[in-house]
PDB file of C-alpha atoms in Angstrom:
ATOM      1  CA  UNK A   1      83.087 113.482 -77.692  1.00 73.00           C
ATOM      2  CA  UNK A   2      86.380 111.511 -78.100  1.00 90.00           C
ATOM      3  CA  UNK A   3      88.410 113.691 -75.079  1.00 96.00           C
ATOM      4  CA  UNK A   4      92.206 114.526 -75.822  1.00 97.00           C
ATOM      5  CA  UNK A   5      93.190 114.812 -72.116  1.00 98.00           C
ATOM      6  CA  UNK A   6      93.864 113.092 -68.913  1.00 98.00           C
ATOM      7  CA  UNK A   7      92.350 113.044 -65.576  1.00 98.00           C
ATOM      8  CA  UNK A   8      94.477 112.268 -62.873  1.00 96.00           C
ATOM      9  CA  UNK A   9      91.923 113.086 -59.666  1.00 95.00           C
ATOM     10  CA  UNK A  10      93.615 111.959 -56.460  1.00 91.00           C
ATOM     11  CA  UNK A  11      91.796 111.361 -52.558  1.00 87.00           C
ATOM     12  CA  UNK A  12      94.223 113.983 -50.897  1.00 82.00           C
ATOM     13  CA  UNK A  13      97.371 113.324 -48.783  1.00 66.00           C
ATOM     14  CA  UNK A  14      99.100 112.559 -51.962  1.00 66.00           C
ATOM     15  CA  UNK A  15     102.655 110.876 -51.291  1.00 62.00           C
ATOM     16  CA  UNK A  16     105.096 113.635 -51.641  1.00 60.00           C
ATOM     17  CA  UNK A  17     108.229 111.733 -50.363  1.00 54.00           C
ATOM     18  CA  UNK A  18     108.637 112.783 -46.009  1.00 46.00           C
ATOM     19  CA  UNK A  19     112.424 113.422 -47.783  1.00 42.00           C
ATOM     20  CA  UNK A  20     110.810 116.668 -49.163  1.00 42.00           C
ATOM     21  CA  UNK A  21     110.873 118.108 -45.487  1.00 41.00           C
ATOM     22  CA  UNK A  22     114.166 116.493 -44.567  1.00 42.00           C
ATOM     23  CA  UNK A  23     117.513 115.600 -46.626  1.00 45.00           C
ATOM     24  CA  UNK A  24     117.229 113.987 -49.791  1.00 39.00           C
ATOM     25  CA  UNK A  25     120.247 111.829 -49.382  1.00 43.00           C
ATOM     26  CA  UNK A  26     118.980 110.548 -46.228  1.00 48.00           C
ATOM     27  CA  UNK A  27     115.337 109.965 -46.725  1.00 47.00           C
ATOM     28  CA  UNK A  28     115.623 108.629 -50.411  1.00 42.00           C
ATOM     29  CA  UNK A  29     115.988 104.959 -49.797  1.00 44.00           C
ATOM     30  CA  UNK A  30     112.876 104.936 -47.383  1.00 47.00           C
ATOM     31  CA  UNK A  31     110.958 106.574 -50.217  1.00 47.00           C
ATOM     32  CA  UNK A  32     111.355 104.161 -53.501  1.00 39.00           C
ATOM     33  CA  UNK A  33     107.537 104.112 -53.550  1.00 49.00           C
ATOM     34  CA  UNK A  34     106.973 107.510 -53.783  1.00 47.00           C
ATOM     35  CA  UNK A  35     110.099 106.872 -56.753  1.00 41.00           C
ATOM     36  CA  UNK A  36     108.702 104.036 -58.707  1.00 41.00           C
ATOM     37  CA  UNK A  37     105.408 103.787 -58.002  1.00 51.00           C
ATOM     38  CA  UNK A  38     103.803 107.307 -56.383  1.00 87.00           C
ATOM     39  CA  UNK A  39     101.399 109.259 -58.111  1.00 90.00           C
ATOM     40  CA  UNK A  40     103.240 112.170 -58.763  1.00 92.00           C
ATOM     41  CA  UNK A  41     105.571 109.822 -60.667  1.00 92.00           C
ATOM     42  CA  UNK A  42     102.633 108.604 -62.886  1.00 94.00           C
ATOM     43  CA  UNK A  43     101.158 112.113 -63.167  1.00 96.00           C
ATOM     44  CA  UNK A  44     104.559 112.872 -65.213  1.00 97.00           C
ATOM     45  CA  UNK A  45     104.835 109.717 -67.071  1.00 96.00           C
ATOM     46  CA  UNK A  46     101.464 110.386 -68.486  1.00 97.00           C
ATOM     47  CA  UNK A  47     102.410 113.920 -69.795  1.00 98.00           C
ATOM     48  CA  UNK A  48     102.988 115.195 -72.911  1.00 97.00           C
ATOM     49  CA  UNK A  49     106.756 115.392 -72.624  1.00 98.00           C
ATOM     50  CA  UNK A  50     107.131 113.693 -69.235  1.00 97.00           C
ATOM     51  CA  UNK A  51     110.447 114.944 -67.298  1.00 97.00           C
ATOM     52  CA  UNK A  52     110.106 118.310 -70.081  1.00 98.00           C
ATOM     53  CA  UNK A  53     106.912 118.950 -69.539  1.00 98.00           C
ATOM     54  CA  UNK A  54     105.739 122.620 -68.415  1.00 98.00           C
ATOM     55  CA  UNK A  55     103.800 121.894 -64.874  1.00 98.00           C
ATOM     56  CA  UNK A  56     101.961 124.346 -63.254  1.00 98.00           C
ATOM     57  CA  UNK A  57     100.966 123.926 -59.206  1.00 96.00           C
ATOM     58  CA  UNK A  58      97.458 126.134 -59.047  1.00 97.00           C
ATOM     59  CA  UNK A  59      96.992 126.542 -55.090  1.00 95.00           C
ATOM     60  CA  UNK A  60      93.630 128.353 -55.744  1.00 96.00           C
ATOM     61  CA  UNK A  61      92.055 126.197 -53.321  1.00 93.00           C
ATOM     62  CA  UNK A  62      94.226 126.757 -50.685  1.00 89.00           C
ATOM     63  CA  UNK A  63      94.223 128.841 -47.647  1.00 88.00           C
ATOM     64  CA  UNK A  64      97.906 128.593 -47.522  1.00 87.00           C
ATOM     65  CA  UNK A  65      99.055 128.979 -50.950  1.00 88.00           C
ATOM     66  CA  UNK A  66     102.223 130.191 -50.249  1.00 88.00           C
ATOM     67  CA  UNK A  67     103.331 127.230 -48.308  1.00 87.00           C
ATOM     68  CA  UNK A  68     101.786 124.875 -50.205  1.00 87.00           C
ATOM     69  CA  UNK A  69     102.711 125.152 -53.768  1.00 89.00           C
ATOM     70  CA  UNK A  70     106.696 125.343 -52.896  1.00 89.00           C
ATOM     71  CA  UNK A  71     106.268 121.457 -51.661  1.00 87.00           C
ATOM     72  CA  UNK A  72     104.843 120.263 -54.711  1.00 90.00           C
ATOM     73  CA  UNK A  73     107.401 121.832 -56.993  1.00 92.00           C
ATOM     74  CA  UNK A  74     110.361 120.337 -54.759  1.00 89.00           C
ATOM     75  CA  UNK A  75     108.944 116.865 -54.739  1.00 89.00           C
ATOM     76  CA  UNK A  76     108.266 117.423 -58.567  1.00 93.00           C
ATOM     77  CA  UNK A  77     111.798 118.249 -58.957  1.00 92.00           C
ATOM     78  CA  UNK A  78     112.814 115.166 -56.996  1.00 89.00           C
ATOM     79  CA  UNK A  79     111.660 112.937 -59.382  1.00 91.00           C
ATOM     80  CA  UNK A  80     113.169 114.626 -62.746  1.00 93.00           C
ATOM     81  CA  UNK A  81     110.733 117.721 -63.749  1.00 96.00           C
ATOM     82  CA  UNK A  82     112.369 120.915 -63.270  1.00 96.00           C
ATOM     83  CA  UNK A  83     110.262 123.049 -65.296  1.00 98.00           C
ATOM     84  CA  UNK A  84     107.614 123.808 -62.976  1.00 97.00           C
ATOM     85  CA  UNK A  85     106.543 126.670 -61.355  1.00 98.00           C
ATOM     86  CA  UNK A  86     103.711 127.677 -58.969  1.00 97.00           C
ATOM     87  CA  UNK A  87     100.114 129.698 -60.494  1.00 97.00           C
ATOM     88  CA  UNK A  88      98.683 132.000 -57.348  1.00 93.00           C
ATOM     89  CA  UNK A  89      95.190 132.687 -58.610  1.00 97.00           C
ATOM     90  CA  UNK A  90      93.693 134.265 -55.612  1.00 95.00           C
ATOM     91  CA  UNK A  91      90.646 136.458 -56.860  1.00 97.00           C
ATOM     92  CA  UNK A  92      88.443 135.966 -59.923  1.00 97.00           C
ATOM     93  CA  UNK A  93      89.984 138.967 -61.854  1.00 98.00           C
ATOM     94  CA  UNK A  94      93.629 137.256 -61.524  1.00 98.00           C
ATOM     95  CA  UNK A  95      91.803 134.045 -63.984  1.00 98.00           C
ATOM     96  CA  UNK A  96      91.399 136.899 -67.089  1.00 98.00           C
ATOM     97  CA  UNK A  97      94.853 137.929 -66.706  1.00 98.00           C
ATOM     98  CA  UNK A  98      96.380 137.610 -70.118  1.00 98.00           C
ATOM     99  CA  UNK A  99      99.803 136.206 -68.737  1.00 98.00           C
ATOM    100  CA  UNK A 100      98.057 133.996 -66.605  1.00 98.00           C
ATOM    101  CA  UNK A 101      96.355 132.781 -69.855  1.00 98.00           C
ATOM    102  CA  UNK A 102      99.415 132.517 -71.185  1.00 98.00           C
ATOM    103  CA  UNK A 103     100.756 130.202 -68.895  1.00 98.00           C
ATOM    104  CA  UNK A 104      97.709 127.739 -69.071  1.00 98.00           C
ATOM    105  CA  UNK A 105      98.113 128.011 -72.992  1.00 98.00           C
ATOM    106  CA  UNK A 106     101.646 126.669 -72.529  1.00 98.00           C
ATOM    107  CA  UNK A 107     101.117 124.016 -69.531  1.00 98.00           C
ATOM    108  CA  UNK A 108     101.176 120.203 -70.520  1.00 98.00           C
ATOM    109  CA  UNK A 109      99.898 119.195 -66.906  1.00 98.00           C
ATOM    110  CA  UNK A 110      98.492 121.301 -63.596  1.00 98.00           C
ATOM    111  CA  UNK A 111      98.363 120.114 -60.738  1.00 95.00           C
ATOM    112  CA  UNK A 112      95.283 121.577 -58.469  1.00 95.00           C
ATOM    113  CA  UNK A 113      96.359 121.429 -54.654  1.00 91.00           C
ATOM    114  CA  UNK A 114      93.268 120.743 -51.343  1.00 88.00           C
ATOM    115  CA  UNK A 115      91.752 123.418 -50.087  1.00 89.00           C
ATOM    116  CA  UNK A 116      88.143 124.520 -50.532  1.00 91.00           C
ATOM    117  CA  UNK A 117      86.838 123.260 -53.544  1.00 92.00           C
ATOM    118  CA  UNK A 118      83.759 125.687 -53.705  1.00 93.00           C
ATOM    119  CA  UNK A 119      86.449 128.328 -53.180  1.00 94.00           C
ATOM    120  CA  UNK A 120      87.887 127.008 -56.193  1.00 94.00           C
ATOM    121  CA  UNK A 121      84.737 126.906 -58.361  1.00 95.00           C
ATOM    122  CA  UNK A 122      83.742 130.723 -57.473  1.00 96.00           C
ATOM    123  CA  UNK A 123      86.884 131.953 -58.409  1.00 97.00           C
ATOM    124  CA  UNK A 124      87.781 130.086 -61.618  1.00 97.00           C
ATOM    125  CA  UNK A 125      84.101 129.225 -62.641  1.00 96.00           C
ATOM    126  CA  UNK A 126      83.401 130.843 -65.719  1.00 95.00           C
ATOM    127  CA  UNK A 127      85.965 132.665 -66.107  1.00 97.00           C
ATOM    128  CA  UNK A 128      88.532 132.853 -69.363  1.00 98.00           C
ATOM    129  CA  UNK A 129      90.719 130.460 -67.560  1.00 98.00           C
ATOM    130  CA  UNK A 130      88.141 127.960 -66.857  1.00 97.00           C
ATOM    131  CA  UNK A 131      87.368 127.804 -70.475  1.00 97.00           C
ATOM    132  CA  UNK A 132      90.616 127.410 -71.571  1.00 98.00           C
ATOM    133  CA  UNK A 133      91.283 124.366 -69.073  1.00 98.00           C
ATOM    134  CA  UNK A 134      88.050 122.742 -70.727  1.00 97.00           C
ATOM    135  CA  UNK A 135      89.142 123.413 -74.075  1.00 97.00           C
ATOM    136  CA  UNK A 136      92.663 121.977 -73.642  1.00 98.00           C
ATOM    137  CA  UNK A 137      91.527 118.705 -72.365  1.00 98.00           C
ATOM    138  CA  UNK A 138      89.082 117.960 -74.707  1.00 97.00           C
ATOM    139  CA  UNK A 139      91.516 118.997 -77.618  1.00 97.00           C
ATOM    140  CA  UNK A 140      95.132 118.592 -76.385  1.00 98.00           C
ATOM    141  CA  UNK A 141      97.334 116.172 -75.463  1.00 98.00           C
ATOM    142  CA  UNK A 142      96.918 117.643 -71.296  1.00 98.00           C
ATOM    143  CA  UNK A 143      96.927 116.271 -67.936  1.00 98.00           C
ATOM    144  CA  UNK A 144      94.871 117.816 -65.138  1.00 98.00           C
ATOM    145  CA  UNK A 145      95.671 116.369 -62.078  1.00 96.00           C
ATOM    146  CA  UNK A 146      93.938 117.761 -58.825  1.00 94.00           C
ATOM    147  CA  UNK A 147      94.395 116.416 -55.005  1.00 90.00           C
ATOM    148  CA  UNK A 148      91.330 116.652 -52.549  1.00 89.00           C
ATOM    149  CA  UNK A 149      89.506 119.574 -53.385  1.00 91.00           C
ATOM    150  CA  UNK A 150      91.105 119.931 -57.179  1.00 94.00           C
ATOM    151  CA  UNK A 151      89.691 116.230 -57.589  1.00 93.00           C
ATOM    152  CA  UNK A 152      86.304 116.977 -56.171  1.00 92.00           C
ATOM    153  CA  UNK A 153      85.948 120.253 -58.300  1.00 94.00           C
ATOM    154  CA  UNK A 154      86.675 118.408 -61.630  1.00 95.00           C
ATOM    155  CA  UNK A 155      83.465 116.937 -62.521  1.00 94.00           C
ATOM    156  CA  UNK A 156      80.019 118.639 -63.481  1.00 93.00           C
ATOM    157  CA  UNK A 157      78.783 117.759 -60.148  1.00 91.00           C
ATOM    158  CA  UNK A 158      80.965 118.188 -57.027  1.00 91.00           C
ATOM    159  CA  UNK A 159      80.000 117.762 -53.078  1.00 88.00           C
ATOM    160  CA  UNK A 160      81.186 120.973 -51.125  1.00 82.00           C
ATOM    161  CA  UNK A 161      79.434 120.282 -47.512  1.00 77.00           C
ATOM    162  CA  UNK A 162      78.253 117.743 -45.555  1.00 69.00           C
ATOM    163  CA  UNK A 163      79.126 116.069 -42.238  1.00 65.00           C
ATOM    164  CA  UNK A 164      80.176 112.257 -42.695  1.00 62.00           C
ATOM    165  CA  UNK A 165      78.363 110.614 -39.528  1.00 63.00           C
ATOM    166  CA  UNK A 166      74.503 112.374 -40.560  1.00 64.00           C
ATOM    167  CA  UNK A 167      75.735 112.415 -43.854  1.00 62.00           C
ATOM    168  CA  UNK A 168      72.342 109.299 -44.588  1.00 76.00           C
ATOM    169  CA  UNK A 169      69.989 112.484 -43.124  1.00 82.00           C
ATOM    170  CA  UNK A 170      68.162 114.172 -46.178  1.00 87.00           C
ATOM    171  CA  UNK A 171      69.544 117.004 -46.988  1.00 80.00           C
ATOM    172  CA  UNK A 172      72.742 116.501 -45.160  1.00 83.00           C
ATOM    173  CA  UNK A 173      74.549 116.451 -48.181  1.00 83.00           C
ATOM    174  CA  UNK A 174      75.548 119.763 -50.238  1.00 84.00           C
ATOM    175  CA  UNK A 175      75.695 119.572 -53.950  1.00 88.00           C
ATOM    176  CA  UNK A 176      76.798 122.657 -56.702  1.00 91.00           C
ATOM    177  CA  UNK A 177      77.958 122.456 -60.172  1.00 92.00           C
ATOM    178  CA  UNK A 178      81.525 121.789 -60.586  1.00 94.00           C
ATOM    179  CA  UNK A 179      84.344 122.934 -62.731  1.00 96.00           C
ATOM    180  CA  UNK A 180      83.131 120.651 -65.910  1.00 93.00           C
ATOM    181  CA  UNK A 181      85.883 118.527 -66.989  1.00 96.00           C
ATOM    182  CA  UNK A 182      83.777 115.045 -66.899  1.00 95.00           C
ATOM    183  CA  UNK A 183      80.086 114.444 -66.573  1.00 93.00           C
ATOM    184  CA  UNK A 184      77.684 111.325 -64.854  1.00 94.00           C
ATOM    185  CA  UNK A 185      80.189 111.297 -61.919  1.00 96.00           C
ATOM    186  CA  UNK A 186      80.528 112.642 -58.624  1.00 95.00           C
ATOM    187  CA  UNK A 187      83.691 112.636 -56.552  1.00 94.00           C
ATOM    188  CA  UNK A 188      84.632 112.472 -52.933  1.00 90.00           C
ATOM    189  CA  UNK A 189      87.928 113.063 -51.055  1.00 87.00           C
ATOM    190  CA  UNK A 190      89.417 111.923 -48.136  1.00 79.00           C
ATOM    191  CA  UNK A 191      87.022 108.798 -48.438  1.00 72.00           C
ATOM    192  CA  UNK A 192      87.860 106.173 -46.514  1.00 67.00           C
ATOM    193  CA  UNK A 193      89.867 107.562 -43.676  1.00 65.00           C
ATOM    194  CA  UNK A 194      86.933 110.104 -42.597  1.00 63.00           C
ATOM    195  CA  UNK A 195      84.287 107.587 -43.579  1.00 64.00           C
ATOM    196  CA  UNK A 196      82.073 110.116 -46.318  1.00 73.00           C
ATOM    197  CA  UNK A 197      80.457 106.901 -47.856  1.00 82.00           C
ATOM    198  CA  UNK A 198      76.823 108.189 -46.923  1.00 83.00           C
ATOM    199  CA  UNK A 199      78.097 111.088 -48.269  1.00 85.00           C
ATOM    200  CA  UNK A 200      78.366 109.240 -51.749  1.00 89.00           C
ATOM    201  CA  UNK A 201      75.281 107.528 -51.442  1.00 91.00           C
ATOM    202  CA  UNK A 202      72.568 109.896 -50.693  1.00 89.00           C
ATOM    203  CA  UNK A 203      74.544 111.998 -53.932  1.00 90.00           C
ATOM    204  CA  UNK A 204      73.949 108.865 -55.701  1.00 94.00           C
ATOM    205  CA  UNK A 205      70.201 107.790 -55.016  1.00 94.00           C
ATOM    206  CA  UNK A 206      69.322 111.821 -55.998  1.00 92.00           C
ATOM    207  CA  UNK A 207      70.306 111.130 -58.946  1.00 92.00           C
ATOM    208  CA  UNK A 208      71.003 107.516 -60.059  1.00 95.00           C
ATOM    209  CA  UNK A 209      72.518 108.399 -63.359  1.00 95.00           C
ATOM    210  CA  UNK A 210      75.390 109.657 -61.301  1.00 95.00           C
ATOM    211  CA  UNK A 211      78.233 106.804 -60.420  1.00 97.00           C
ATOM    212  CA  UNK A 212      79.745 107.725 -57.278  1.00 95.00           C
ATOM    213  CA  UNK A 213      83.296 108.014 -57.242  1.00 96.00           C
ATOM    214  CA  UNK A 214      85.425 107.971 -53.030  1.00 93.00           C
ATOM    215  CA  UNK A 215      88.732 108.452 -52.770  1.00 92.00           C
ATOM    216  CA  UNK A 216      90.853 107.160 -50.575  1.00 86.00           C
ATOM    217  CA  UNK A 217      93.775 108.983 -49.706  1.00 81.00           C
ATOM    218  CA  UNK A 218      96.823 108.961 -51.719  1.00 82.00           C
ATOM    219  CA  UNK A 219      94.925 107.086 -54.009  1.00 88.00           C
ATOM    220  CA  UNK A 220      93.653 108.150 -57.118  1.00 91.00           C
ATOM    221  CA  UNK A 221      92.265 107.225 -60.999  1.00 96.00           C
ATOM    222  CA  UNK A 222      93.578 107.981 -64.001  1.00 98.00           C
ATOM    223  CA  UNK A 223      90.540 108.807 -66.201  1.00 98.00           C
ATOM    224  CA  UNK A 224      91.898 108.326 -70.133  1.00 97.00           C
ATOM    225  CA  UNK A 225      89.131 109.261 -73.133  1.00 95.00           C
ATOM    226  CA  UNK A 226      86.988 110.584 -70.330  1.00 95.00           C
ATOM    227  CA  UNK A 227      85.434 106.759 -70.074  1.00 95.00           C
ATOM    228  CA  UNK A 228      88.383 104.428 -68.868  1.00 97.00           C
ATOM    229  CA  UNK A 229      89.401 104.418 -65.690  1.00 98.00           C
ATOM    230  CA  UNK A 230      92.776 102.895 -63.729  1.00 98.00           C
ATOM    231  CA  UNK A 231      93.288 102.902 -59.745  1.00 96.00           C
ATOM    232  CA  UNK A 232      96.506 104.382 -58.442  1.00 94.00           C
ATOM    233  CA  UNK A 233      98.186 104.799 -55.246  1.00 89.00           C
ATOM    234  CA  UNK A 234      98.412 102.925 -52.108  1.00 85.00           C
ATOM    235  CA  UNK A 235      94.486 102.898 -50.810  1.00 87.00           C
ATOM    236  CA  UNK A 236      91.032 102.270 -52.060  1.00 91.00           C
ATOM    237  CA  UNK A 237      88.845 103.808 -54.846  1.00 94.00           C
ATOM    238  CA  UNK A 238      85.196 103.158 -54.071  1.00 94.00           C
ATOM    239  CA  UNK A 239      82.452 102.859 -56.849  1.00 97.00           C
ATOM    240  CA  UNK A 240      78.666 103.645 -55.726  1.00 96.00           C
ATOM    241  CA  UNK A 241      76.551 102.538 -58.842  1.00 97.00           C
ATOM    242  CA  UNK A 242      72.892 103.636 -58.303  1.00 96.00           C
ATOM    243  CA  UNK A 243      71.203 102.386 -61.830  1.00 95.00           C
ATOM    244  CA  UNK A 244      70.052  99.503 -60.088  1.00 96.00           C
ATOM    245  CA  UNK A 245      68.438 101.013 -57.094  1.00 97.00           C
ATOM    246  CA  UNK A 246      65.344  99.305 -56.565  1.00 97.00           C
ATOM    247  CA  UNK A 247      63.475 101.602 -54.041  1.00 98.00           C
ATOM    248  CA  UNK A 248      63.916 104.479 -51.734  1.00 97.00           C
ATOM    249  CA  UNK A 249      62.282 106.828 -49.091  1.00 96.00           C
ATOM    250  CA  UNK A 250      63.948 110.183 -50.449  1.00 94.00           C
ATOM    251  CA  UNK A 251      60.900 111.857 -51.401  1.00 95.00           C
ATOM    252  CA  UNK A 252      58.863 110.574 -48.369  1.00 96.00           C
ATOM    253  CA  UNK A 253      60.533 111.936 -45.310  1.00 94.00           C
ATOM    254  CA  UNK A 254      61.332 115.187 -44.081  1.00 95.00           C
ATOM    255  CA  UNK A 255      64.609 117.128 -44.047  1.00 91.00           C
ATOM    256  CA  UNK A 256      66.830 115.803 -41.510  1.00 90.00           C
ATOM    257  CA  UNK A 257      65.420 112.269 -41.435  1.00 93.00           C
ATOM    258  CA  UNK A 258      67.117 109.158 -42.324  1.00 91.00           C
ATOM    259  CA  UNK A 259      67.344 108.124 -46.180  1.00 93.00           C
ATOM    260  CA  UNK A 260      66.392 104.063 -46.952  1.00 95.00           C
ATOM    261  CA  UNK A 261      67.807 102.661 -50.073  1.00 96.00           C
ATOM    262  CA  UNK A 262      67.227  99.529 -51.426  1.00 97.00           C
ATOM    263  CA  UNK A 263      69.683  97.280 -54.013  1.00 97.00           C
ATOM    264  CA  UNK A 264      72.462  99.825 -54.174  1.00 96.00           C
ATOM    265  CA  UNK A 265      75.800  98.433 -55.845  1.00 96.00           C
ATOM    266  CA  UNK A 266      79.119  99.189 -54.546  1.00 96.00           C
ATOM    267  CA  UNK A 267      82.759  98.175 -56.110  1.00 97.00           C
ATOM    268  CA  UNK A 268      85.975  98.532 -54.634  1.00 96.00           C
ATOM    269  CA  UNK A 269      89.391  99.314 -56.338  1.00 97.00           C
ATOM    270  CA  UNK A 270      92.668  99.168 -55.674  1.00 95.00           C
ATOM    271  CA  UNK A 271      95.919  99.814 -57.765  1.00 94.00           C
ATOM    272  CA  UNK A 272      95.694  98.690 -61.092  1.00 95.00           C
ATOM    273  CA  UNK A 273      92.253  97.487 -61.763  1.00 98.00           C
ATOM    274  CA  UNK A 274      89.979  99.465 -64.143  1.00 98.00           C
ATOM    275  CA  UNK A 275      86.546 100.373 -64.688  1.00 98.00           C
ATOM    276  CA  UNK A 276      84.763 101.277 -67.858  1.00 97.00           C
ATOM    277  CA  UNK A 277      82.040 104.067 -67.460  1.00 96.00           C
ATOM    278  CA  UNK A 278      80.704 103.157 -71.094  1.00 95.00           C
ATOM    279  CA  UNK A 279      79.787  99.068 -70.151  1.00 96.00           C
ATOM    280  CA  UNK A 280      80.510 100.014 -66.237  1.00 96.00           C
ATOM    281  CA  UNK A 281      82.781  96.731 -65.507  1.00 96.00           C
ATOM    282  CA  UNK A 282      85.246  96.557 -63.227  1.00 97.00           C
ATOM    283  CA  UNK A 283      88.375  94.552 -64.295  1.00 97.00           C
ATOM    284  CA  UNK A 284      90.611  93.147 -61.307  1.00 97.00           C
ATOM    285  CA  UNK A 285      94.256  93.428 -62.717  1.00 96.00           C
ATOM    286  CA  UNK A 286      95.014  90.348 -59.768  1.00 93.00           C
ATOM    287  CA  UNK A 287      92.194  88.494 -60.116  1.00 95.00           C
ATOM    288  CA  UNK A 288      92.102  85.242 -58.199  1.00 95.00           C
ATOM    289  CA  UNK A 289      89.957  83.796 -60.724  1.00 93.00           C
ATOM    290  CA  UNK A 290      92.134  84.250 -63.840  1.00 82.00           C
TER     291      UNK A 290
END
């Protein structure tokens, strides 16, 4: 399927500019990287009709919607896009309201704030608006970006429990079906700084055909065609590649014991390089070998 749309899935703690809870004036020169560089500035560069283009924050996730969303429409005005607005969908019945509809219909980007991402998949899953999304980023010209739990809900298969340190313990690790937008991945959050990579692998050695995708945080990947992929942000993205795994005790031991895996690849990312999930090579944009 040749796929319209743009991912933009991002680890959480997404640089909003600290001038968003202060003055502008004073906190702007301290901020050019959130300016020039942040994610939030590529999220509208790769829209439709960039500083024009009709965003809308979904706080779905959230357990604090109402606090939430206003931030991300003040640092999105901060850096040029003033037609954006804030879409409260807090119970499934809201996501088959026709002028919520309406407002998808007419969005070039949304941005999905943290939260709970299995609160985000049992309200929107299946519903009228979750078929819409689909259908306008495999056919349009759309960006959905999604922060923390709106990154881990976009793929078919998305992690929604599991503690980090026993995460290596079979069955530690909680796995549902996702909002849909990309398959053959699964995505953590928060990676690095709350250390979830045996989170990633035991999702990975269930299921080798799955490539692992961490995180870090205010760090992200823009996924074009729904195959190439480009690291953004300040941190690392972490790649667990299982199609190599050469052996493993998963379907030995008993719930709760320790999972062995042998020959499991790992890459690591970092602003600018890209990976292709068709040929799965990793280009490194600063290569000290070029």
């Amino acid at each position: 399927m040749n796929i319209q749309g743009k991912l933009i899935i991002i680890g959480g703690a997404v640089d909003k500019g600290s001038f968003t809870e202060t003055d502008l004036d004073k906190s702007a020169p301290q901020n050019l990287n959130f300016f020039e560089e942040g994610i939030l500035k590529r999220i509208i560069k790769e829209s439709k009709n960039k500083e024009q283009s009709r965003i809308e924050v979904i706080t779905t996730a959230s357990k604090i919607p109402r606090e939430i969303g206003p931030e991300y429409v003040k640092a999105f005005n901060y850096l040029g896009a003033h037609n954006v607005d804030v879409l409260h969908i807090e119970r499934r019945e809201q996501a088959s309201d026709p002028e919520v509809l309406d407002r998808l219909k007419a969005a070039d980007v949304v941005m999905f704030t943290g939260g709970d991402q299995l609160r985000l998949t049992s309200i929107l899953g299946g519903t009228p608006f979750d078929e819409i999304l689909i259908g306008k980023y495999r056919n349009d010209d759309f960006v959905y970006a999604g922060t923390s739990a709106g990154a881990a809900a976009a793929s078919n298969n998305m992690i929604y429990q599991g503690s980090s340190h026993e995460a290596l313990l079979k069955g530690e690790v909680k796995i549902t079906s996702g909002l849909g937008l990309i398959d053959d991945v699964v995505i953590d959050t928060h990676f690095v700084q709350r250390g979830r990579i045996g989170r990633l692998f035991q999702a990975v050695v269930g299921n080798p055909k799955v490539l692992g995708i961490g995180l870090g945080e205010d760090t992200g990947l823009l996924i074009t065609n729904g195959r190439q992929m480009e690291a953004l942000g300040s941190g690392l993205v972490i790649l667990v590649d299982g199609r190599e795994i050469k052996d493993t005790n998963l379907t030995q031991v008993e719930l709760g014991q320790p999972i062995s895996i042998n020959h499991l690849v790992t890459h690591v990312m970092s602003k600018n390089d890209t990976f292709d999930l068709d040929t799965f090579k990793m280009t490194i944009k600063s290569s000290q070998y070029v």
